[in-house]
PDB file of C-alpha atoms in Angstrom:
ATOM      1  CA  UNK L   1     -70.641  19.663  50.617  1.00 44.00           C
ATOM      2  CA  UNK L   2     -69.155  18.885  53.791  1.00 43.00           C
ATOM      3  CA  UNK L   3     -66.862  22.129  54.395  1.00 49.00           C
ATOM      4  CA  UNK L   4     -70.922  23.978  53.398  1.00 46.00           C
ATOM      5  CA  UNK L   5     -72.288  25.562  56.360  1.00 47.00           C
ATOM      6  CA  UNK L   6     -75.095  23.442  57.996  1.00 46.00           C
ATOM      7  CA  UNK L   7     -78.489  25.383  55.976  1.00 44.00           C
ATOM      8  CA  UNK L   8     -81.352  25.582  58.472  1.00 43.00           C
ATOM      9  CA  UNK L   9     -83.577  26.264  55.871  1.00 43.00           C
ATOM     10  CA  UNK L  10     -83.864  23.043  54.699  1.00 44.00           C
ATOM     11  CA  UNK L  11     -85.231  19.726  56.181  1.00 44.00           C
ATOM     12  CA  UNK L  12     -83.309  16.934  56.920  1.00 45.00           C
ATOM     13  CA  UNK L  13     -82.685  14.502  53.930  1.00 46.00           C
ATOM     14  CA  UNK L  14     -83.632  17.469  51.650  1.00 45.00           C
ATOM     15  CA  UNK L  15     -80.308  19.261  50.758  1.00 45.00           C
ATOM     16  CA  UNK L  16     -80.293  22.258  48.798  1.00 44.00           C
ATOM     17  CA  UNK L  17     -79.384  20.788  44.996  1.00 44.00           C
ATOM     18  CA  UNK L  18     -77.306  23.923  44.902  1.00 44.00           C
ATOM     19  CA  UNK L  19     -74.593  24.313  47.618  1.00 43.00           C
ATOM     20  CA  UNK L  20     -74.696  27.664  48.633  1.00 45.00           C
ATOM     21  CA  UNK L  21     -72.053  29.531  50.297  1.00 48.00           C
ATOM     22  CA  UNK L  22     -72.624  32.008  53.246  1.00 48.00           C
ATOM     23  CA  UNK L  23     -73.639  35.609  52.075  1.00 51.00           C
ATOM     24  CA  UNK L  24     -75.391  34.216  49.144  1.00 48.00           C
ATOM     25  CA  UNK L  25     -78.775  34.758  49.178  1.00 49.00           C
ATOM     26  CA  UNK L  26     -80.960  31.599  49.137  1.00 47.00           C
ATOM     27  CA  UNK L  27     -82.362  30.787  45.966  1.00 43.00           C
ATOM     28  CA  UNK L  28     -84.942  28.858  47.846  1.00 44.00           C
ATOM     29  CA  UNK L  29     -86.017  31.991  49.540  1.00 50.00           C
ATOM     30  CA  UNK L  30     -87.403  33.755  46.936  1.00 47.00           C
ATOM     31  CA  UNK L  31     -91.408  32.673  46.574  1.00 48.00           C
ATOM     32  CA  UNK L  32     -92.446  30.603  44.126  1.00 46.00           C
ATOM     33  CA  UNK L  33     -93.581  31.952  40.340  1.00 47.00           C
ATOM     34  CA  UNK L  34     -97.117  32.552  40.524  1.00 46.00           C
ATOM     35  CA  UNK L  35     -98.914  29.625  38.211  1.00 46.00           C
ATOM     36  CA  UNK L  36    -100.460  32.467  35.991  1.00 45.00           C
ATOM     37  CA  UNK L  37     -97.078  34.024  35.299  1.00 44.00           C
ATOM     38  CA  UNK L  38     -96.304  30.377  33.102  1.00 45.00           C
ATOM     39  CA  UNK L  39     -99.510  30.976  30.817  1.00 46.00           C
ATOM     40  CA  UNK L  40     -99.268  30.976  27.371  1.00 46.00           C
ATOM     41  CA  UNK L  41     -99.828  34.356  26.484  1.00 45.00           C
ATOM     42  CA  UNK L  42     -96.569  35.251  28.657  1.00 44.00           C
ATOM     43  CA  UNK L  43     -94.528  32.134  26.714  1.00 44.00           C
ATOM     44  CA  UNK L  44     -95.445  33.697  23.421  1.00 46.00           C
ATOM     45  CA  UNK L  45     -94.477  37.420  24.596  1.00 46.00           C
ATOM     46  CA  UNK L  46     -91.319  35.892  25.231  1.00 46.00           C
ATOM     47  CA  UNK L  47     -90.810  34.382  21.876  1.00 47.00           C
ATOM     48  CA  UNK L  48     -91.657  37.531  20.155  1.00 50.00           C
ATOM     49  CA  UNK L  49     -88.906  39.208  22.065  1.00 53.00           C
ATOM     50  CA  UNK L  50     -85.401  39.475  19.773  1.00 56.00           C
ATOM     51  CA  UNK L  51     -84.354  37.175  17.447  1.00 59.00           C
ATOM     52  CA  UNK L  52     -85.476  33.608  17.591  1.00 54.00           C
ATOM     53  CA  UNK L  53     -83.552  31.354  18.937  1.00 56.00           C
ATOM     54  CA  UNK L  54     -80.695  28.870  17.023  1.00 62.00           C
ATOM     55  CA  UNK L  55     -81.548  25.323  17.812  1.00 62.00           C
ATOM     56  CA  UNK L  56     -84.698  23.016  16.566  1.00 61.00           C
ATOM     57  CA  UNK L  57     -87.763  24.929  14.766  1.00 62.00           C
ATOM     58  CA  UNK L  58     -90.027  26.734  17.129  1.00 64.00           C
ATOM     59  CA  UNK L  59     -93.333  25.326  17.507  1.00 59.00           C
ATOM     60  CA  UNK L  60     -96.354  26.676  16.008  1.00 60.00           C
ATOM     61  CA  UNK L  61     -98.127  28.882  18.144  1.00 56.00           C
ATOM     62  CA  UNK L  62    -101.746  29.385  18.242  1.00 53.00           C
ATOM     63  CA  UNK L  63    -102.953  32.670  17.199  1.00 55.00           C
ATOM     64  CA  UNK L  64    -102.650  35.164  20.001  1.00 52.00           C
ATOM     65  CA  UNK L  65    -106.062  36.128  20.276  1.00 49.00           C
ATOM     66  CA  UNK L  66    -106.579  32.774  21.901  1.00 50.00           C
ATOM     67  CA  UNK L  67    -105.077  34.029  24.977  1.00 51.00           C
ATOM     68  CA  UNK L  68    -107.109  37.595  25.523  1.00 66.00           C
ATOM     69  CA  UNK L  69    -108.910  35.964  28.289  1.00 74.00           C
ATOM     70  CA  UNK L  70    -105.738  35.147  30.107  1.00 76.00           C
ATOM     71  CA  UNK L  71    -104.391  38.913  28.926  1.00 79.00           C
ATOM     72  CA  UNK L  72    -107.105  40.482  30.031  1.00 82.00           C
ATOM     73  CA  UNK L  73    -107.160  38.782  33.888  1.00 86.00           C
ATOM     74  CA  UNK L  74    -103.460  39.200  33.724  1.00 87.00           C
ATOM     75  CA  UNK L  75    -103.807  43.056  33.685  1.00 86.00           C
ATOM     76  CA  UNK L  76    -105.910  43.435  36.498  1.00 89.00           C
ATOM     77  CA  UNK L  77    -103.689  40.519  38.788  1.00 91.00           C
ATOM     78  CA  UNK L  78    -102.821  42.161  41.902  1.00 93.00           C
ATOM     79  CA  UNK L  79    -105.342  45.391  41.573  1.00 92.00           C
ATOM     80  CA  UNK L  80    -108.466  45.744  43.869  1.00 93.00           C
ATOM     81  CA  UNK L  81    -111.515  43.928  41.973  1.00 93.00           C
ATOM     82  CA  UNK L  82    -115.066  44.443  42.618  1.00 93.00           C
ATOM     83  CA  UNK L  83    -116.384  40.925  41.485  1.00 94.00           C
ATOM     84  CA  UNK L  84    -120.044  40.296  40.808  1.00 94.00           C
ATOM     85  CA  UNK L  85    -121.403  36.940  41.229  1.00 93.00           C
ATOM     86  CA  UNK L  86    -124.021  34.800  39.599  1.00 90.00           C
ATOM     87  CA  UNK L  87    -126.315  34.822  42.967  1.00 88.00           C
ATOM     88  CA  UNK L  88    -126.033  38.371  43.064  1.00 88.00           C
ATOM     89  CA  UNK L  89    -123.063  38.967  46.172  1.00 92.00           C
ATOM     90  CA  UNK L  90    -120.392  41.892  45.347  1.00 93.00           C
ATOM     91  CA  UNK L  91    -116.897  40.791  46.650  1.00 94.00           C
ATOM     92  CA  UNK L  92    -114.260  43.257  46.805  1.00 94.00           C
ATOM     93  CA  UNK L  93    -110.638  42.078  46.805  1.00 94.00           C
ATOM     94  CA  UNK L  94    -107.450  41.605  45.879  1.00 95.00           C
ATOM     95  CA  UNK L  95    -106.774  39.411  42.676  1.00 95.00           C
ATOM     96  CA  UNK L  96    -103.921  37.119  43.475  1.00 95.00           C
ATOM     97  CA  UNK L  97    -104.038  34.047  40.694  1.00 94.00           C
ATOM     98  CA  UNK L  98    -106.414  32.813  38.245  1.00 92.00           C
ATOM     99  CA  UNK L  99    -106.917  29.995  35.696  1.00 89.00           C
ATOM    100  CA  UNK L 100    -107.972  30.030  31.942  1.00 83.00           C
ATOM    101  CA  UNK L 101    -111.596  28.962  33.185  1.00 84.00           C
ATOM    102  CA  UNK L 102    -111.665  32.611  35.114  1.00 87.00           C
ATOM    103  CA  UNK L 103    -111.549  30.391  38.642  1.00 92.00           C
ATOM    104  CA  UNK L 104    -110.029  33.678  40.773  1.00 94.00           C
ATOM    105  CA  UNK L 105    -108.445  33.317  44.168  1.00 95.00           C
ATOM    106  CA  UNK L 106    -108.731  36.883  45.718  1.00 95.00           C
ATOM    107  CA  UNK L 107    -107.165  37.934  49.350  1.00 95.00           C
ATOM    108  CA  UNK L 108    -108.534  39.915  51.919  1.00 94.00           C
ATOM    109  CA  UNK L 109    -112.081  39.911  50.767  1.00 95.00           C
ATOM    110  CA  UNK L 110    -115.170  42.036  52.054  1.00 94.00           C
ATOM    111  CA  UNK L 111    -118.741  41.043  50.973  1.00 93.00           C
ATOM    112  CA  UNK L 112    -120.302  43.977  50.534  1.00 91.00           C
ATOM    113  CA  UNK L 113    -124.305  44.326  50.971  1.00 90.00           C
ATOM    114  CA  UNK L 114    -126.410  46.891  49.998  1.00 89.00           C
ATOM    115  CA  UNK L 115    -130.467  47.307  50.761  1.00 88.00           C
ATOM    116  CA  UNK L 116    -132.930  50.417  50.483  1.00 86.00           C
ATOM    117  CA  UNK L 117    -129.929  53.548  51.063  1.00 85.00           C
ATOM    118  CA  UNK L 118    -127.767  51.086  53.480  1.00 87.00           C
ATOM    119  CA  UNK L 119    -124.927  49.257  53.053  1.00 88.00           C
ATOM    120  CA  UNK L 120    -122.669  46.985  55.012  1.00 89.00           C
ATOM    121  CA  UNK L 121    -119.644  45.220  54.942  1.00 90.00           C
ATOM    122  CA  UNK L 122    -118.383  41.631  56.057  1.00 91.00           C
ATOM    123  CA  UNK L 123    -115.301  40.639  56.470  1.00 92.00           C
ATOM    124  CA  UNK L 124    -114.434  37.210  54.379  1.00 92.00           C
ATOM    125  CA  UNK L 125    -110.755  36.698  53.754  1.00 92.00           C
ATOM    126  CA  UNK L 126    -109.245  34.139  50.748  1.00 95.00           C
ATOM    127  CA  UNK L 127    -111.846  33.147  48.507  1.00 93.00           C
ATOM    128  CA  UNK L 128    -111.533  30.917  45.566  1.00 95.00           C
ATOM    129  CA  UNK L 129    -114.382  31.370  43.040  1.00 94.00           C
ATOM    130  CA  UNK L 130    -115.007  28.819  40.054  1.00 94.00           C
ATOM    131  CA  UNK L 131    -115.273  30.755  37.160  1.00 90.00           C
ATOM    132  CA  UNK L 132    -118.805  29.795  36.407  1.00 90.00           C
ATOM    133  CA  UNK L 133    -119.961  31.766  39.354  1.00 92.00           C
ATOM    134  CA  UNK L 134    -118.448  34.979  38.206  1.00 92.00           C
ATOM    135  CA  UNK L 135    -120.972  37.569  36.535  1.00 92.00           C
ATOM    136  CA  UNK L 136    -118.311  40.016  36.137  1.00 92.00           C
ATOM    137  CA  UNK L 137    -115.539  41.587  37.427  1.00 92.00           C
ATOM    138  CA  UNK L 138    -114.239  45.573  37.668  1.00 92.00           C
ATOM    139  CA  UNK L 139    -111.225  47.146  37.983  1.00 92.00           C
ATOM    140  CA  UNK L 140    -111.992  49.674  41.556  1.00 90.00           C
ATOM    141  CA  UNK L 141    -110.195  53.240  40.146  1.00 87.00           C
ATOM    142  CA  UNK L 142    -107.915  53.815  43.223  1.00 84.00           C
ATOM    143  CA  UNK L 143    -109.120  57.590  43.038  1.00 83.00           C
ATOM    144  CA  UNK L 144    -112.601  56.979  43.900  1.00 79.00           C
ATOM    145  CA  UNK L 145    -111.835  54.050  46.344  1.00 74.00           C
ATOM    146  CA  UNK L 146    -114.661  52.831  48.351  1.00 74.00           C
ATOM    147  CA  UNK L 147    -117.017  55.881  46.615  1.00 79.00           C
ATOM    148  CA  UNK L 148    -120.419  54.948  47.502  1.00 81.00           C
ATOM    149  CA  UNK L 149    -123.287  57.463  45.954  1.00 79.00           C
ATOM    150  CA  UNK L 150    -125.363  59.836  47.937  1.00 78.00           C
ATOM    151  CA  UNK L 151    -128.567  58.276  49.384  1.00 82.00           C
ATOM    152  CA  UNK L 152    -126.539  55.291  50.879  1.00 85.00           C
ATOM    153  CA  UNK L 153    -125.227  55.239  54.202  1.00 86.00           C
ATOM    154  CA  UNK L 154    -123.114  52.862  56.219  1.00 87.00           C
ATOM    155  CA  UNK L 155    -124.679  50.664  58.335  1.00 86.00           C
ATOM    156  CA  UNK L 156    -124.753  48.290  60.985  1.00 89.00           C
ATOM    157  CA  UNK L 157    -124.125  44.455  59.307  1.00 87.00           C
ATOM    158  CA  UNK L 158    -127.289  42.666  61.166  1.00 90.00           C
ATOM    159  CA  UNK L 159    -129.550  45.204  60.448  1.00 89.00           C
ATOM    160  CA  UNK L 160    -128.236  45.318  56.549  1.00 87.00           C
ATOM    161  CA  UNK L 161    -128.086  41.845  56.855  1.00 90.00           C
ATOM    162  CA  UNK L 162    -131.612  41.049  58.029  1.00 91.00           C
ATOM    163  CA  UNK L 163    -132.844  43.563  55.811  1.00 91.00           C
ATOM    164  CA  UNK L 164    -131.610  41.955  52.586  1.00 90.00           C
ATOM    165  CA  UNK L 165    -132.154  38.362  53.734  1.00 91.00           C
ATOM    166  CA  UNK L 166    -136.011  40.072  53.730  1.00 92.00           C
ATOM    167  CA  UNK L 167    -135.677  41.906  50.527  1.00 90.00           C
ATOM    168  CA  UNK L 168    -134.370  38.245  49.102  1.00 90.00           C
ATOM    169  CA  UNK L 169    -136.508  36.546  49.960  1.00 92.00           C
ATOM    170  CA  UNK L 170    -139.672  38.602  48.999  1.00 92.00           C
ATOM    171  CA  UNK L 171    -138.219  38.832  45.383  1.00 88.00           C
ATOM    172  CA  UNK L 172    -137.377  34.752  45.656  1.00 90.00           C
ATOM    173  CA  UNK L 173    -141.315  34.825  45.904  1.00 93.00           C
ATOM    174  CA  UNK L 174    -142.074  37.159  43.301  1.00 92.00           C
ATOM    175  CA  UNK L 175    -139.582  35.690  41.075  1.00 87.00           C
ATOM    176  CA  UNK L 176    -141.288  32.252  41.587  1.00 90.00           C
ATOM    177  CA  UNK L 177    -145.146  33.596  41.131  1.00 91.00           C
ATOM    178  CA  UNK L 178    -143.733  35.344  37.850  1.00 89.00           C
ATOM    179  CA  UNK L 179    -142.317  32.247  36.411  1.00 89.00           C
ATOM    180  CA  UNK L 180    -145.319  29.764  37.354  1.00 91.00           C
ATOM    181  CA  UNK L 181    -147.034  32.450  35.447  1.00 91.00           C
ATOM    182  CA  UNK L 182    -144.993  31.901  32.581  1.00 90.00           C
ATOM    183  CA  UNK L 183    -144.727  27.702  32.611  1.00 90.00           C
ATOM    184  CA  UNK L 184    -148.132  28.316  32.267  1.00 91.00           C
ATOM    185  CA  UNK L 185    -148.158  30.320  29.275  1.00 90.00           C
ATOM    186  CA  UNK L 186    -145.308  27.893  27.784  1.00 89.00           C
ATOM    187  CA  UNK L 187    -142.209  30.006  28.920  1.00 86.00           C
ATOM    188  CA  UNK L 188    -139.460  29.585  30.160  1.00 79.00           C
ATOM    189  CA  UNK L 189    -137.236  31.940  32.265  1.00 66.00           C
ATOM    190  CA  UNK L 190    -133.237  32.553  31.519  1.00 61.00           C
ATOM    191  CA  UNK L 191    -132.442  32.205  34.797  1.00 56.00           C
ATOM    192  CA  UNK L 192    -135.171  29.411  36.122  1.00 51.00           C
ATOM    193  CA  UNK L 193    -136.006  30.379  39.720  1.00 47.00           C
ATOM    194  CA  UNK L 194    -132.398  31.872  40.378  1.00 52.00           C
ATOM    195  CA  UNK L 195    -133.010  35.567  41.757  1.00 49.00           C
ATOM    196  CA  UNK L 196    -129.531  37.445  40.382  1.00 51.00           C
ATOM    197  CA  UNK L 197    -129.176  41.225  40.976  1.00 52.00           C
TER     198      UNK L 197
ATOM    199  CA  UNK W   1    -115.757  32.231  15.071  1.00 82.00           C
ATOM    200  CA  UNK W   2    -117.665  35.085  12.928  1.00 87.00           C
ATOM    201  CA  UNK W   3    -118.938  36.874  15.476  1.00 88.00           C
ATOM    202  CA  UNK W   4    -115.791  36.961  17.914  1.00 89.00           C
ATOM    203  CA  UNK W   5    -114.246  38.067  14.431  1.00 89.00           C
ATOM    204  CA  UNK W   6    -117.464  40.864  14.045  1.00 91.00           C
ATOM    205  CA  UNK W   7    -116.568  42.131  17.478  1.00 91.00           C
ATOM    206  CA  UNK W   8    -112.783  42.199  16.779  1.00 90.00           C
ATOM    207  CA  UNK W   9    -113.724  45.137  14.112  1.00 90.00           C
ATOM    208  CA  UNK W  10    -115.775  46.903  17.551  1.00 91.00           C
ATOM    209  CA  UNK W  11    -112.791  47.290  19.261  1.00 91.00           C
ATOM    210  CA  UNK W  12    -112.506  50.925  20.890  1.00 92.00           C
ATOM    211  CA  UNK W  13    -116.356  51.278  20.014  1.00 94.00           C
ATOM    212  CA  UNK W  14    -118.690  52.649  22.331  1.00 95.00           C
ATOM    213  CA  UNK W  15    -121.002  49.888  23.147  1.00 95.00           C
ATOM    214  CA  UNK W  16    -123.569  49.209  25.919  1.00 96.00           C
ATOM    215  CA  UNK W  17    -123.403  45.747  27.160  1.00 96.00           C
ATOM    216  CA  UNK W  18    -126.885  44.757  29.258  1.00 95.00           C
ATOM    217  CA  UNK W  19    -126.528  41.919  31.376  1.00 93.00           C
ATOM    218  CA  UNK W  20    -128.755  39.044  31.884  1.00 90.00           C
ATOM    219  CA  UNK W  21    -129.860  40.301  35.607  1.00 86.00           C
ATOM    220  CA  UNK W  22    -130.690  43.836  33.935  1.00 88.00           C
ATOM    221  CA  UNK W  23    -127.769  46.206  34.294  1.00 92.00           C
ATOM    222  CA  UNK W  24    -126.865  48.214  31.593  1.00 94.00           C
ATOM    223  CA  UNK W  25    -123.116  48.876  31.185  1.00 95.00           C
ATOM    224  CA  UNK W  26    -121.891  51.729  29.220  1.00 95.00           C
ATOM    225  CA  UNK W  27    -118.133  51.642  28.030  1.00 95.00           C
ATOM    226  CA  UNK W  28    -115.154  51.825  25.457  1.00 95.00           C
ATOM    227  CA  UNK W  29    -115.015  48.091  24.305  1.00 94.00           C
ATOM    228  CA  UNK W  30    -111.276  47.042  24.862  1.00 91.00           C
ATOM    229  CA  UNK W  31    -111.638  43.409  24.523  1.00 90.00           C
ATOM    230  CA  UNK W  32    -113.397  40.466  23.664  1.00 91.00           C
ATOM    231  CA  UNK W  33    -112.137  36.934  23.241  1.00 89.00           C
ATOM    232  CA  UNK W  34    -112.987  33.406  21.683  1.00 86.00           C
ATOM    233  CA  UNK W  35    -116.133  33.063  24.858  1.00 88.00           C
ATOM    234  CA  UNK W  36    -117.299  36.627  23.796  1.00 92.00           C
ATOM    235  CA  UNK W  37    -115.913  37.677  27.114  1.00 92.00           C
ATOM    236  CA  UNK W  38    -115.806  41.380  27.180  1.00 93.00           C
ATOM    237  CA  UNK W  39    -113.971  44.364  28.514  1.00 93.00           C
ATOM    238  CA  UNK W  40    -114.802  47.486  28.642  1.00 94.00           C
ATOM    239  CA  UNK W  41    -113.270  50.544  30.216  1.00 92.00           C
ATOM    240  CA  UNK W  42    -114.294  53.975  31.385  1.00 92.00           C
ATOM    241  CA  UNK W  43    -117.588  52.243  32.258  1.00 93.00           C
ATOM    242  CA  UNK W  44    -120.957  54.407  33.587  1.00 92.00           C
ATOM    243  CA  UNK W  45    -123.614  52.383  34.096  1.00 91.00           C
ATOM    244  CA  UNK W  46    -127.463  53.110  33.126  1.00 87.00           C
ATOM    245  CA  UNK W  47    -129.289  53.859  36.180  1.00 84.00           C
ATOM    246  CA  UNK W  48    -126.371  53.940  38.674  1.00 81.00           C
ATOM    247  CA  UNK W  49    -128.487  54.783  41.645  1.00 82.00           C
ATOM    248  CA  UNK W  50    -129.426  51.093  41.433  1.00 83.00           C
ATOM    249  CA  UNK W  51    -126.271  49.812  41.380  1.00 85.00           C
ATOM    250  CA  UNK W  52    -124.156  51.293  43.657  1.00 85.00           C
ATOM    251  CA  UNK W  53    -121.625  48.461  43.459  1.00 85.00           C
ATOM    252  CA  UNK W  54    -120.566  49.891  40.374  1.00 86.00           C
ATOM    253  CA  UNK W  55    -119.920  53.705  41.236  1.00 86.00           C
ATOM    254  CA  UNK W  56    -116.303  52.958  41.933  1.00 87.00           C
ATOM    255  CA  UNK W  57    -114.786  50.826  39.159  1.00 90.00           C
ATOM    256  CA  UNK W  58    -113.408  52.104  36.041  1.00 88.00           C
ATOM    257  CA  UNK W  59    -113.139  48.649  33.913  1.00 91.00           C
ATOM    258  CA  UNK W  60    -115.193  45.970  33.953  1.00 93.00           C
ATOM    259  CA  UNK W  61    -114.617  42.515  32.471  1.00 94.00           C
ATOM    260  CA  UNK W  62    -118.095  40.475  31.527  1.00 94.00           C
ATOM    261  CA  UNK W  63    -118.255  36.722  31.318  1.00 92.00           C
ATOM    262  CA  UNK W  64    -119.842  36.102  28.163  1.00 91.00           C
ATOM    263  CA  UNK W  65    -122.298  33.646  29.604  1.00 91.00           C
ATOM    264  CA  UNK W  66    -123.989  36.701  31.112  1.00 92.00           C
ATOM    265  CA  UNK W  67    -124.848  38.723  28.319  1.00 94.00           C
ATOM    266  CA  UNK W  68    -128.231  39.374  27.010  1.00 94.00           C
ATOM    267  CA  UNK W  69    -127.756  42.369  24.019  1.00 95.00           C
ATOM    268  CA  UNK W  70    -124.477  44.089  23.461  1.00 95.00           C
ATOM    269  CA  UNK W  71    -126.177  47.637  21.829  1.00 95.00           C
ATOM    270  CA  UNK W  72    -123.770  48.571  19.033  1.00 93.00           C
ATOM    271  CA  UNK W  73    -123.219  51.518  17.028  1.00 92.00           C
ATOM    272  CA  UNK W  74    -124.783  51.467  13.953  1.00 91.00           C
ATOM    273  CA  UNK W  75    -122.009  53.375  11.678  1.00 91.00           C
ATOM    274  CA  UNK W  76    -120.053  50.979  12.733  1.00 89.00           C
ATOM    275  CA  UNK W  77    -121.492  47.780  11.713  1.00 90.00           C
ATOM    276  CA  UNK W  78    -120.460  47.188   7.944  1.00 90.00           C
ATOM    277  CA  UNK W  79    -123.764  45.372   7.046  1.00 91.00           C
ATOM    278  CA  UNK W  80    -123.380  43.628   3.475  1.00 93.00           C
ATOM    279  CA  UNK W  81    -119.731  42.457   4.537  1.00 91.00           C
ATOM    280  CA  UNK W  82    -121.565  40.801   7.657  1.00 90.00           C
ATOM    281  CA  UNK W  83    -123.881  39.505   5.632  1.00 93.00           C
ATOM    282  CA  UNK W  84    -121.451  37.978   3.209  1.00 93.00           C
ATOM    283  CA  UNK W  85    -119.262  37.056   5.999  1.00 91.00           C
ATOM    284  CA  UNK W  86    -122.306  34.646   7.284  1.00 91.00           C
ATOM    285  CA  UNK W  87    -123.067  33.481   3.566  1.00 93.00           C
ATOM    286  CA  UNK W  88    -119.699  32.049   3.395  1.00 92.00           C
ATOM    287  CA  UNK W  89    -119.376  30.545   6.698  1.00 90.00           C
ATOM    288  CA  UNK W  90    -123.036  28.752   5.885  1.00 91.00           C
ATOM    289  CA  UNK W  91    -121.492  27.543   2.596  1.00 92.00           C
ATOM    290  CA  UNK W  92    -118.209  26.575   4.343  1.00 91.00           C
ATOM    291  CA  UNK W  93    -119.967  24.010   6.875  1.00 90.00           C
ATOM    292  CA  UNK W  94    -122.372  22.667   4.313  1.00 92.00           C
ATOM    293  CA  UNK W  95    -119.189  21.769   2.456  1.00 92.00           C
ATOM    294  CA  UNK W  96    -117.548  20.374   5.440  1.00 91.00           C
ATOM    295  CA  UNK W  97    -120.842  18.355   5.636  1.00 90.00           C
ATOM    296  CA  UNK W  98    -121.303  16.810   2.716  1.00 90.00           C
ATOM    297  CA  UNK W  99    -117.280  15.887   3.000  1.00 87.00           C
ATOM    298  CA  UNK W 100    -117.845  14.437   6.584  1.00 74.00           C
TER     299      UNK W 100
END
């Protein structure tokens, strides 16, 4: 250790638990494995791979299609998602990691609004969504990128903004004189009082 | 488990998944899993115009939770296996009943 070149990369008290020697690249450089990539889906790919193993007898697996939840998200890490959520809002962005409950985290996000032939976007960054919220999510096709049909045009964001926070809450009101309607009759809505679109 | 299993057999089916908040989804179904999650690809969607959102994406994945009606096709839907299918898994958990 002591003939090792002094490592600035580390912090004092911390020393690298392999010595490294110059020219070497770092092993602490490279980023961390995303948490998604240790899944079980990806463990069991691995086992299928080649012969198994010599040592103690594997343990039993549980049937793959388990995992198609965690397949499925795994596909479309890293691509440009369109995600829909429960109160309505369409977020487009970049799938980075993801959980077995379908909590996302997605990078450089845009909120995207859209009211009678306008549409607007808003800038939002990192967003972590708990799974519950999600409606659903889609795959954008790279080839029709940001394709917006005919009748609606871009717009400025307060006046798409104000527009929709009108258009909201006019529908909040209809929503709510349709389901008083309803109680009264005995019914009961599937989404009680929550306006989704 | 029997209808995850029913939907299995729909794989690469055309089916039209409508939502709970009223879109209709056309697509190839390429997945579904133990929540009834589903994926479908080459999507078009019923009434695009009013859902604009949707012009651009090629594959969708639906949370379960959100479904109302998946619309299947009828030729393929094996109906006295699906019936028997159910009959059996009735019989199964009156047995695990009465053993519990």
């Amino acid at each position: 250790m002591a003939n090792l070149p002094p490592s600035s990369t580390h912090a004092p008290g911390y020393p690298p638990a392999i010595p490294m020697r110059p020219g070497e690249p770092n092993p602490f450089d490279q980023p961390p494995q995303p948490q998604h990539m240790m899944n079980p889906m990806m463990m069991q790919q691995q086992q299928q791979q080649g012969p198994p193993p010599p040592g103690p007898p594997s343990i039993p697996q549980l049937p793959p299609q388990m995992f198609t939840t965690a397949a499925q998200l795994l596909d479309l890490t890293d691509k440009k998602l369109m995600v829909v959520l429960r109160d309505g809002r369409k977020l487009i962005g970049v799938l980075r990691s993801w959980d077995q409950f379908g909590n996302l985290v997605m990078q450089d996000t845009v909120e995207r609004l859209f009211v009678q032939g306008l549409y607007a976007d808003i800038e939002r960054g990192l967003f972590l969504v708990r799974g519950e919220n999600v409606s659903l999510l889609g795959e954008i096709d790279l080839d029709k990128d940001d394709y917006i049909p005919e009748p609606y045009q871009l717009a400025p964001v307060e006046k798409v903004f104000a527009l929709k926070k009108a258009e909201d809450a006019e529908r909040k009101m209809a929503d709510g004189r349709k389901h008083k309607r309803l109680a009264a009759e005995g019914f009961e809505g599937e989404h009680a009082g929550e306006a989704i679109l | 488990m029997l209808f995850f299993s029913f939907f299995k057999t729909l794989v690469n089916h055309e089916v039209t998944v409508e939502l709970k908040n009223d879109i209709s989804i056309r697509g190839t179904l390429k997945s579904v899993d133990q929540y009834l999650n589903i994926k479908l690809d080459d999507i078009s969607v019923v009434e695009e115009m009013k859902y604009p959102h949707l012009s651009s994406v090629k594959n969708v994945f639906i949370r379960g939770s959100v479904v109302r009606y998946v619309h299947l096709p009828a030729a393929a839907v094996d109906t006295p296996l699906l019936e028997d299918a159910t009959r059996r898994e009735a019989s199964q958990a009156v047995a695990k009943a009465k053993q519990g």
